[in-house]
mmCIF file of C-alpha atoms in Angstrom:
data_model
loop_
_atom_site.group_PDB
_atom_site.id
_atom_site.type_symbol
_atom_site.label_atom_id
_atom_site.label_comp_id
_atom_site.label_asym_id
_atom_site.label_seq_id
_atom_site.Cartn_x
_atom_site.Cartn_y
_atom_site.Cartn_z
ATOM 1 C CA MET A 1 130.472 103.028 77.891
ATOM 2 C CA THR A 2 128.318 103.376 74.657
ATOM 3 C CA SER A 3 124.932 104.410 75.063
ATOM 4 C CA ARG A 4 123.582 101.326 73.535
ATOM 5 C CA ASN A 5 125.140 100.107 76.817
ATOM 6 C CA VAL A 6 123.347 102.527 78.946
ATOM 7 C CA GLU A 7 120.180 102.123 77.088
ATOM 8 C CA ASP A 8 120.211 98.815 77.703
ATOM 9 C CA ARG A 9 120.859 99.142 81.035
ATOM 10 C CA ILE A 10 117.773 101.228 81.723
ATOM 11 C CA GLN A 11 115.769 99.359 79.713
ATOM 12 C CA LYS A 12 116.468 96.266 81.959
ATOM 13 C CA ILE A 13 115.818 98.013 85.153
ATOM 14 C CA SER A 14 112.484 99.006 83.637
ATOM 15 C CA SER A 15 111.296 95.835 83.042
ATOM 16 C CA VAL A 16 111.927 94.863 86.970
ATOM 17 C CA ILE A 17 109.625 97.436 88.680
ATOM 18 C CA ARG A 18 107.390 96.155 89.627
ATOM 19 C CA VAL A 19 103.781 98.536 88.717
ATOM 20 C CA ILE A 20 100.430 97.834 91.365
ATOM 21 C CA PRO A 21 97.559 98.439 90.898
ATOM 22 C CA ASP A 22 94.835 100.755 92.824
ATOM 23 C CA PHE A 23 97.752 101.452 96.335
ATOM 24 C CA PRO A 24 97.594 103.595 97.690
ATOM 25 C CA LYS A 25 94.442 103.859 97.117
ATOM 26 C CA PRO A 26 92.012 102.832 93.897
ATOM 27 C CA GLY A 27 92.832 104.430 90.140
ATOM 28 C CA ILE A 28 96.900 104.724 91.641
ATOM 29 C CA MET A 29 99.524 102.768 89.318
ATOM 30 C CA PHE A 30 102.383 101.908 92.601
ATOM 31 C CA GLN A 31 105.722 101.532 91.678
ATOM 32 C CA ASP A 32 107.609 99.519 93.245
ATOM 33 C CA ILE A 33 110.851 99.501 93.017
ATOM 34 C CA THR A 34 111.411 96.444 95.861
ATOM 35 C CA THR A 35 111.594 93.754 92.586
ATOM 36 C CA LEU A 36 114.589 96.069 91.359
ATOM 37 C CA LEU A 37 116.298 95.105 94.893
ATOM 38 C CA LEU A 38 116.011 91.207 93.898
ATOM 39 C CA ASP A 39 117.996 92.103 91.166
ATOM 40 C CA THR A 40 121.505 91.618 91.743
ATOM 41 C CA LYS A 41 122.807 93.034 88.255
ATOM 42 C CA ALA A 42 119.522 95.749 87.593
ATOM 43 C CA PHE A 43 120.392 97.560 91.515
ATOM 44 C CA LYS A 44 124.270 97.650 90.584
ATOM 45 C CA ASP A 45 123.102 98.566 87.431
ATOM 46 C CA CYS A 46 121.021 101.471 88.764
ATOM 47 C CA ILE A 47 124.012 102.721 91.535
ATOM 48 C CA ASP A 48 126.820 102.678 88.870
ATOM 49 C CA LEU A 49 124.329 104.920 86.580
ATOM 50 C CA PHE A 50 124.342 107.785 88.505
ATOM 51 C CA VAL A 51 127.282 107.192 89.924
ATOM 52 C CA GLU A 52 128.751 107.573 86.399
ATOM 53 C CA ARG A 53 126.680 110.776 86.306
ATOM 54 C CA TYR A 54 128.024 112.389 89.103
ATOM 55 C CA LYS A 55 131.052 111.103 90.452
ATOM 56 C CA ASP A 56 133.587 113.961 88.927
ATOM 57 C CA LYS A 57 131.566 116.381 89.819
ATOM 58 C CA ASN A 58 132.606 117.837 93.385
ATOM 59 C CA ILE A 59 129.306 116.676 95.168
ATOM 60 C CA SER A 60 129.829 115.925 98.360
ATOM 61 C CA VAL A 61 126.297 115.628 99.806
ATOM 62 C CA VAL A 62 124.267 113.500 99.166
ATOM 63 C CA ALA A 63 120.824 114.204 100.619
ATOM 64 C CA GLY A 64 118.162 111.082 100.319
ATOM 65 C CA VAL A 65 114.590 111.406 101.519
ATOM 66 C CA GLU A 66 113.055 109.047 103.437
ATOM 67 C CA ALA A 67 112.450 105.802 102.890
ATOM 68 C CA ARG A 68 113.702 105.195 99.777
ATOM 69 C CA GLY A 69 115.742 107.809 98.826
ATOM 70 C CA PHE A 70 117.893 105.738 102.010
ATOM 71 C CA ILE A 71 117.806 103.045 100.070
ATOM 72 C CA PHE A 72 119.194 104.331 96.556
ATOM 73 C CA GLY A 73 121.414 107.540 98.716
ATOM 74 C CA PRO A 74 123.910 106.120 100.448
ATOM 75 C CA PRO A 75 125.568 103.527 97.638
ATOM 76 C CA ILE A 76 125.807 106.790 95.410
ATOM 77 C CA ALA A 77 127.475 108.471 98.448
ATOM 78 C CA LEU A 78 129.697 105.600 99.135
ATOM 79 C CA ALA A 79 130.543 105.577 95.726
ATOM 80 C CA ILE A 80 131.802 109.150 95.062
ATOM 81 C CA GLY A 81 133.137 109.935 98.418
ATOM 82 C CA ALA A 82 129.986 112.073 99.766
ATOM 83 C CA LYS A 83 128.177 112.232 103.049
ATOM 84 C CA PHE A 84 125.273 111.025 103.270
ATOM 85 C CA VAL A 85 122.285 112.959 105.024
ATOM 86 C CA PRO A 86 118.914 111.650 105.747
ATOM 87 C CA LEU A 87 116.275 114.122 105.138
ATOM 88 C CA ARG A 88 113.261 113.004 107.417
ATOM 89 C CA LYS A 89 109.309 113.038 109.185
ATOM 90 C CA PRO A 90 109.250 115.153 111.843
ATOM 91 C CA GLY A 91 110.472 113.440 114.940
ATOM 92 C CA LYS A 92 112.950 110.636 113.893
ATOM 93 C CA LEU A 93 116.196 112.867 113.395
ATOM 94 C CA PRO A 94 116.540 113.210 117.929
ATOM 95 C CA GLY A 95 119.028 116.433 117.322
ATOM 96 C CA GLU A 96 118.403 119.689 116.395
ATOM 97 C CA VAL A 97 117.033 120.181 113.308
ATOM 98 C CA ILE A 98 115.011 122.634 110.468
ATOM 99 C CA ARG A 99 111.869 121.877 109.119
ATOM 100 C CA GLU A 100 110.059 122.582 105.907
ATOM 101 C CA GLU A 101 106.213 122.600 105.721
ATOM 102 C CA TYR A 102 105.047 120.896 102.510
ATOM 103 C CA SER A 103 101.567 120.444 101.443
ATOM 104 C CA LEU A 104 100.260 116.696 99.893
ATOM 105 C CA GLU A 105 96.962 116.394 98.026
ATOM 106 C CA TYR A 106 95.285 116.309 101.211
ATOM 107 C CA GLY A 107 97.091 118.584 104.486
ATOM 108 C CA GLU A 108 100.527 118.729 104.501
ATOM 109 C CA ASP A 109 103.392 117.275 105.347
ATOM 110 C CA ILE A 110 106.867 118.304 107.457
ATOM 111 C CA MET A 111 110.412 117.233 106.141
ATOM 112 C CA GLU A 112 114.035 117.880 109.295
ATOM 113 C CA MET A 113 117.030 118.260 108.346
ATOM 114 C CA HIS A 114 120.323 118.178 111.072
ATOM 115 C CA VAL A 115 121.303 121.671 111.734
ATOM 116 C CA GLY A 116 125.407 121.439 110.761
ATOM 117 C CA ALA A 117 124.622 117.897 108.673
ATOM 118 C CA VAL A 118 125.884 120.362 105.898
ATOM 119 C CA ASN A 119 127.724 123.707 105.842
ATOM 120 C CA ALA A 120 127.174 127.164 103.309
ATOM 121 C CA GLY A 121 128.517 126.417 99.897
ATOM 122 C CA GLU A 122 128.342 122.306 99.987
ATOM 123 C CA ARG A 123 127.593 121.328 96.768
ATOM 124 C CA ALA A 124 124.783 118.801 97.103
ATOM 125 C CA ILE A 125 122.115 115.924 94.829
ATOM 126 C CA ILE A 126 118.466 115.177 96.093
ATOM 127 C CA VAL A 127 117.788 110.933 95.680
ATOM 128 C CA ASP A 128 114.369 110.036 95.863
ATOM 129 C CA ASP A 129 113.256 106.841 94.318
ATOM 130 C CA LEU A 130 110.251 108.368 92.235
ATOM 131 C CA ILE A 131 109.510 111.928 91.493
ATOM 132 C CA ALA A 132 105.177 112.965 91.180
ATOM 133 C CA THR A 133 104.105 115.894 91.839
ATOM 134 C CA GLY A 134 107.693 117.369 92.940
ATOM 135 C CA GLY A 135 105.842 118.503 96.584
ATOM 136 C CA THR A 136 108.749 115.911 98.704
ATOM 137 C CA LEU A 137 111.673 116.986 96.397
ATOM 138 C CA ARG A 138 111.162 120.670 96.421
ATOM 139 C CA ALA A 139 110.922 120.631 100.473
ATOM 140 C CA ALA A 140 114.232 118.987 100.335
ATOM 141 C CA LEU A 141 115.761 121.717 97.913
ATOM 142 C CA ASN A 142 114.330 124.724 100.180
ATOM 143 C CA LEU A 143 115.792 122.832 103.297
ATOM 144 C CA LEU A 144 119.316 122.361 101.517
ATOM 145 C CA GLU A 145 119.070 126.009 99.829
ATOM 146 C CA HIS A 146 117.867 127.802 103.296
ATOM 147 C CA VAL A 147 121.333 126.759 104.893
ATOM 148 C CA GLY A 148 122.831 128.086 101.825
ATOM 149 C CA VAL A 149 123.762 124.447 99.575
ATOM 150 C CA GLU A 150 124.561 124.511 96.026
ATOM 151 C CA VAL A 151 121.421 121.793 94.998
ATOM 152 C CA VAL A 152 122.922 120.399 91.735
ATOM 153 C CA GLU A 153 120.053 118.468 90.461
ATOM 154 C CA CYS A 154 117.222 116.126 91.675
ATOM 155 C CA THR A 155 117.880 112.670 91.081
ATOM 156 C CA CYS A 156 115.602 110.037 91.124
ATOM 157 C CA LEU A 157 114.520 106.259 89.549
ATOM 158 C CA ILE A 158 111.191 107.306 88.299
ATOM 159 C CA GLU A 159 108.866 110.017 86.688
ATOM 160 C CA LEU A 160 105.210 110.315 86.528
ATOM 161 C CA PRO A 161 105.576 112.748 83.928
ATOM 162 C CA GLU A 162 101.624 113.795 84.140
ATOM 163 C CA LEU A 163 102.099 115.285 87.536
ATOM 164 C CA LYS A 164 104.532 117.844 85.931
ATOM 165 C CA GLY A 165 106.747 117.761 89.480
ATOM 166 C CA ARG A 166 109.665 118.277 87.237
ATOM 167 C CA ASP A 167 107.785 122.405 86.859
ATOM 168 C CA ARG A 168 107.839 122.968 90.572
ATOM 169 C CA LEU A 169 111.449 122.663 90.882
ATOM 170 C CA GLY A 170 111.606 125.987 89.186
ATOM 171 C CA ASP A 171 115.460 125.780 87.261
ATOM 172 C CA LYS A 172 116.232 122.837 88.905
ATOM 173 C CA PRO A 173 117.603 120.271 87.048
ATOM 174 C CA LEU A 174 116.092 116.649 87.440
ATOM 175 C CA PHE A 175 117.659 113.438 86.601
ATOM 176 C CA VAL A 176 115.398 110.181 86.216
ATOM 177 C CA LEU A 177 116.157 107.121 84.427
ATOM 178 C CA VAL A 178 112.687 105.805 84.087
ATOM 179 C CA SER A 179 109.555 107.878 82.375
ATOM 180 C CA ALA A 180 106.675 106.095 83.944
ATOM 181 C CA SER A 181 103.180 107.393 82.051
ATOM 182 C CA MET B 1 134.613 95.865 123.325
ATOM 183 C CA SER B 2 135.405 93.511 126.708
ATOM 184 C CA GLY B 3 138.040 90.412 126.345
ATOM 185 C CA PHE B 4 141.934 90.958 124.942
ATOM 186 C CA ARG B 5 140.796 90.743 121.355
ATOM 187 C CA GLU B 6 142.725 93.089 119.961
ATOM 188 C CA GLU B 7 140.737 95.410 118.642
ATOM 189 C CA ASP B 8 140.125 96.597 114.488
ATOM 190 C CA PRO B 9 141.369 100.227 113.643
ATOM 191 C CA ARG B 10 138.454 101.012 112.402
ATOM 192 C CA ILE B 11 136.775 100.875 115.425
ATOM 193 C CA ASN B 12 137.711 103.925 117.439
ATOM 194 C CA SER B 13 136.966 106.122 114.629
ATOM 195 C CA ILE B 14 133.476 104.599 114.237
ATOM 196 C CA ARG B 15 133.076 104.041 118.175
ATOM 197 C CA THR B 16 133.573 108.290 118.364
ATOM 198 C CA LYS B 17 131.258 109.396 115.789
ATOM 199 C CA ILE B 18 128.363 108.475 116.671
ATOM 200 C CA ARG B 19 126.411 111.153 118.410
ATOM 201 C CA VAL B 20 124.795 110.221 121.800
ATOM 202 C CA VAL B 21 121.579 112.888 122.252
ATOM 203 C CA PRO B 22 120.295 112.609 125.696
ATOM 204 C CA ASN B 23 116.321 112.630 126.686
ATOM 205 C CA PHE B 24 115.806 111.323 123.468
ATOM 206 C CA PRO B 25 112.942 110.061 122.467
ATOM 207 C CA LYS B 26 112.388 111.009 126.333
ATOM 208 C CA GLN B 27 113.673 111.722 129.047
ATOM 209 C CA GLY B 28 116.295 109.403 130.866
ATOM 210 C CA ILE B 29 116.893 107.854 127.353
ATOM 211 C CA ASP B 30 120.409 108.229 125.411
ATOM 212 C CA PHE B 31 119.825 107.931 121.853
ATOM 213 C CA LEU B 32 122.738 106.926 119.915
ATOM 214 C CA ASP B 33 122.830 108.771 116.590
ATOM 215 C CA ILE B 34 124.338 107.296 113.437
ATOM 216 C CA THR B 35 123.976 110.627 111.432
ATOM 217 C CA THR B 36 126.830 111.853 112.406
ATOM 218 C CA LEU B 37 128.765 108.969 111.593
ATOM 219 C CA LEU B 38 127.539 109.528 107.768
ATOM 220 C CA LEU B 39 129.267 112.865 107.517
ATOM 221 C CA ASP B 40 132.137 111.245 107.494
ATOM 222 C CA PRO B 41 132.625 109.176 103.819
ATOM 223 C CA LYS B 42 136.052 107.267 104.874
ATOM 224 C CA VAL B 43 134.717 106.312 108.409
ATOM 225 C CA PHE B 44 131.003 105.710 106.651
ATOM 226 C CA LYS B 45 132.575 103.574 103.868
ATOM 227 C CA ASN B 46 134.940 101.876 106.835
ATOM 228 C CA THR B 47 131.602 100.740 109.380
ATOM 229 C CA ILE B 48 130.369 98.926 105.407
ATOM 230 C CA ASP B 49 133.892 97.409 104.388
ATOM 231 C CA MET B 50 133.798 96.084 108.303
ATOM 232 C CA PHE B 51 130.423 94.207 107.156
ATOM 233 C CA VAL B 52 131.564 93.215 103.864
ATOM 234 C CA GLU B 53 134.451 92.084 104.885
ATOM 235 C CA ARG B 54 133.259 89.441 107.123
ATOM 236 C CA TYR B 55 129.841 88.291 104.802
ATOM 237 C CA LYS B 56 131.509 88.565 101.080
ATOM 238 C CA ASN B 57 132.758 84.657 101.269
ATOM 239 C CA LYS B 58 129.453 83.580 102.989
ATOM 240 C CA ASN B 59 127.271 83.187 100.321
ATOM 241 C CA ILE B 60 124.631 85.430 101.883
ATOM 242 C CA SER B 61 122.183 85.740 99.306
ATOM 243 C CA VAL B 62 119.788 87.792 100.860
ATOM 244 C CA VAL B 63 120.364 90.972 103.190
ATOM 245 C CA ALA B 64 117.108 92.171 104.710
ATOM 246 C CA GLY B 65 117.356 95.786 106.301
ATOM 247 C CA ILE B 66 114.648 96.987 109.020
ATOM 248 C CA GLU B 67 113.079 100.471 108.473
ATOM 249 C CA ALA B 68 114.122 102.842 108.016
ATOM 250 C CA ARG B 69 118.030 103.295 109.380
ATOM 251 C CA GLY B 70 118.531 99.868 108.166
ATOM 252 C CA PHE B 71 118.266 100.876 104.675
ATOM 253 C CA ILE B 72 120.890 102.592 104.994
ATOM 254 C CA PHE B 73 123.360 100.544 105.584
ATOM 255 C CA GLY B 74 121.642 96.995 104.330
ATOM 256 C CA PRO B 75 121.560 98.101 100.312
ATOM 257 C CA PRO B 76 125.716 98.725 100.510
ATOM 258 C CA ILE B 77 126.671 95.593 102.045
ATOM 259 C CA ALA B 78 124.409 94.203 99.760
ATOM 260 C CA LEU B 79 125.548 95.248 96.876
ATOM 261 C CA ALA B 80 129.187 94.344 97.499
ATOM 262 C CA ILE B 81 128.647 90.790 98.406
ATOM 263 C CA GLY B 82 126.345 90.635 95.894
ATOM 264 C CA ALA B 83 123.244 89.556 97.381
ATOM 265 C CA LYS B 84 119.435 90.972 97.222
ATOM 266 C CA PHE B 85 118.419 93.576 99.541
ATOM 267 C CA VAL B 86 114.917 92.751 101.079
ATOM 268 C CA PRO B 87 113.323 95.874 103.198
ATOM 269 C CA LEU B 88 111.536 94.522 106.080
ATOM 270 C CA ARG B 89 108.711 98.242 107.025
ATOM 271 C CA LYS B 90 106.140 99.544 109.158
ATOM 272 C CA PRO B 91 102.715 98.094 108.785
ATOM 273 C CA ARG B 92 100.716 99.593 104.485
ATOM 274 C CA LYS B 93 104.156 100.679 103.314
ATOM 275 C CA LEU B 94 104.844 97.769 101.391
ATOM 276 C CA PRO B 95 102.394 97.752 98.324
ATOM 277 C CA GLY B 96 101.947 93.910 97.193
ATOM 278 C CA GLU B 97 101.043 91.370 99.580
ATOM 279 C CA VAL B 98 103.032 90.626 102.070
ATOM 280 C CA ILE B 99 103.679 88.300 105.170
ATOM 281 C CA SER B 100 103.478 90.230 108.962
ATOM 282 C CA GLU B 101 105.201 89.661 112.337
ATOM 283 C CA GLU B 102 103.489 91.006 115.317
ATOM 284 C CA TYR B 103 106.220 92.279 118.130
ATOM 285 C CA THR B 104 105.606 93.483 121.490
ATOM 286 C CA LEU B 105 107.951 97.610 122.591
ATOM 287 C CA GLU B 106 108.212 98.482 126.040
ATOM 288 C CA TYR B 107 104.287 99.839 125.180
ATOM 289 C CA GLY B 108 102.404 97.778 123.023
ATOM 290 C CA SER B 109 103.442 96.520 119.679
ATOM 291 C CA ASP B 110 103.835 97.300 117.073
ATOM 292 C CA CYS B 111 104.959 95.134 113.295
ATOM 293 C CA LEU B 112 106.931 94.488 110.450
ATOM 294 C CA GLU B 113 106.163 93.520 106.801
ATOM 295 C CA MET B 114 107.943 91.748 104.471
ATOM 296 C CA HIS B 115 106.544 90.919 100.281
ATOM 297 C CA VAL B 116 105.372 87.668 99.710
ATOM 298 C CA GLY B 117 107.965 86.335 96.964
ATOM 299 C CA ALA B 118 111.049 88.036 98.478
ATOM 300 C CA VAL B 119 113.122 84.849 99.782
ATOM 301 C CA GLN B 120 113.335 81.697 98.876
ATOM 302 C CA HIS B 121 113.526 78.701 100.736
ATOM 303 C CA SER B 122 117.180 78.033 99.433
ATOM 304 C CA ASP B 123 118.620 81.819 100.672
ATOM 305 C CA ARG B 124 120.884 82.660 103.264
ATOM 306 C CA ALA B 125 120.059 85.677 104.610
ATOM 307 C CA LEU B 126 121.295 88.420 107.187
ATOM 308 C CA VAL B 127 119.181 90.844 108.903
ATOM 309 C CA VAL B 128 121.098 94.367 109.344
ATOM 310 C CA ASP B 129 119.546 97.342 111.640
ATOM 311 C CA ASP B 130 121.891 100.097 112.956
ATOM 312 C CA LEU B 131 121.209 98.853 116.463
ATOM 313 C CA VAL B 132 119.917 96.513 118.819
ATOM 314 C CA ALA B 133 118.263 97.519 122.209
ATOM 315 C CA THR B 134 115.841 94.812 123.576
ATOM 316 C CA GLY B 135 116.043 93.212 119.961
ATOM 317 C CA GLY B 136 112.422 92.531 119.764
ATOM 318 C CA THR B 137 112.782 94.121 115.604
ATOM 319 C CA LEU B 138 115.386 91.582 115.207
ATOM 320 C CA CYS B 139 113.733 88.932 116.776
ATOM 321 C CA ALA B 140 110.093 90.041 113.971
ATOM 322 C CA ALA B 141 113.032 90.193 111.153
ATOM 323 C CA MET B 142 114.224 86.386 111.704
ATOM 324 C CA ASN B 143 110.765 85.039 112.066
ATOM 325 C CA LEU B 144 109.528 87.079 108.991
ATOM 326 C CA LEU B 145 112.594 84.942 107.399
ATOM 327 C CA GLU B 146 112.827 81.881 108.409
ATOM 328 C CA ARG B 147 108.559 81.614 107.865
ATOM 329 C CA ALA B 148 109.647 82.116 104.708
ATOM 330 C CA GLY B 149 111.873 79.221 103.969
ATOM 331 C CA ALA B 150 115.060 81.426 104.367
ATOM 332 C CA GLU B 151 118.384 80.125 106.804
ATOM 333 C CA VAL B 152 119.307 83.298 108.713
ATOM 334 C CA VAL B 153 122.558 83.514 109.192
ATOM 335 C CA GLU B 154 123.749 86.209 111.537
ATOM 336 C CA CYS B 155 122.343 89.818 112.672
ATOM 337 C CA ALA B 156 124.335 92.528 111.923
ATOM 338 C CA CYS B 157 123.873 95.865 113.834
ATOM 339 C CA VAL B 158 126.308 99.261 114.031
ATOM 340 C CA ILE B 159 125.868 99.395 117.980
ATOM 341 C CA GLU B 160 124.805 96.782 120.327
ATOM 342 C CA LEU B 161 122.951 98.360 123.953
ATOM 343 C CA PRO B 162 124.507 95.322 125.926
ATOM 344 C CA ALA B 163 122.100 96.019 129.640
ATOM 345 C CA LEU B 164 119.284 95.772 127.366
ATOM 346 C CA LYS B 165 120.442 91.606 126.534
ATOM 347 C CA GLY B 166 118.828 91.941 122.938
ATOM 348 C CA ARG B 167 121.113 89.341 122.127
ATOM 349 C CA GLU B 168 119.208 86.554 124.600
ATOM 350 C CA ARG B 169 115.515 87.706 121.980
ATOM 351 C CA LEU B 170 117.599 85.679 119.150
ATOM 352 C CA ASN B 171 116.356 82.012 119.804
ATOM 353 C CA GLY B 172 120.701 81.268 119.589
ATOM 354 C CA LYS B 173 120.851 82.894 116.477
ATOM 355 C CA PRO B 174 124.282 85.202 116.315
ATOM 356 C CA LEU B 175 125.099 88.622 116.571
ATOM 357 C CA TYR B 176 127.580 90.362 115.173
ATOM 358 C CA ILE B 177 128.180 94.252 116.288
ATOM 359 C CA LEU B 178 131.119 96.643 115.534
ATOM 360 C CA VAL B 179 130.611 99.137 118.583
ATOM 361 C CA GLU B 180 128.615 98.431 122.508
ATOM 362 C CA TYR B 181 127.373 101.462 124.275
ATOM 363 C CA HIS B 182 127.532 101.173 127.941
ATOM 364 C CA SER B 183 125.303 104.027 129.589
#
């Protein structure tokens, strides 16, 4: 696999992401990955790029953030032989949960994970489609670290670098395919 | 499973990995939790493989997954059979132009949406969710796809609650499931 090949695949992936202006509100340029999911080769390339990066890193947990992290996380988990752990909005997971509060632009939200889903000492990656301010990923990181999991990396398709989400992850590495300004 | 059909040896571990959580979301309801299945990589893979083996030679061009647990099973199937994945979502989540389908719940109603342009007339589609209960959500999903001109080939779920007769709400469309749950 040459770097040109990786570059070509990323270029293609970037070109099939649709930007929708003024969603969910005026002034916001929404990065829509649903058009990528309609391009079978680009979707496969996207998953392959993540799998190539993580398959030899002894990752036993892929945690995906609801809901678009549920689209990208499981294919990666299946390919690298890791479990998939959904991180959900409050009240969705039926069993006993641990929760983490985090702040939004206006107000707060809560992220939950099932008790017993992960064990201390496991090596994990956290997957979401996009990182903006980093609030959601920070909450996911906290949830996993509170139970003794080693988060190896946070991984997204898209980063909005102007929102400095990377800074909110502290010393945790962040891997992204596409940077959107 | 009824009848004398020999059960695929992978079914038993799929069944036993599903966790029953009593009294969720309310008293008297047994919730069938697939998150415990996702914690076993081999069993999760077997689950996907069973769907892939069934659909890979059926010229399926679209796998439509119902938010949110359909998002877990749909994409791996889509990737393996070379189909597009189309997320069917709760209202106001999809950012582009959508078509909406309302459906009734036990109390009140809900709505499912799909992006305009996601499917075409020539598309052969599969609808995927983790579980079929009353069939209301699957029915709404099928309607969305058919309104956009696609042909729904089959609905596929990991679990069926046969007592709720969801199968009858599918307008004769076939339903394929791996595990039945009888309370």
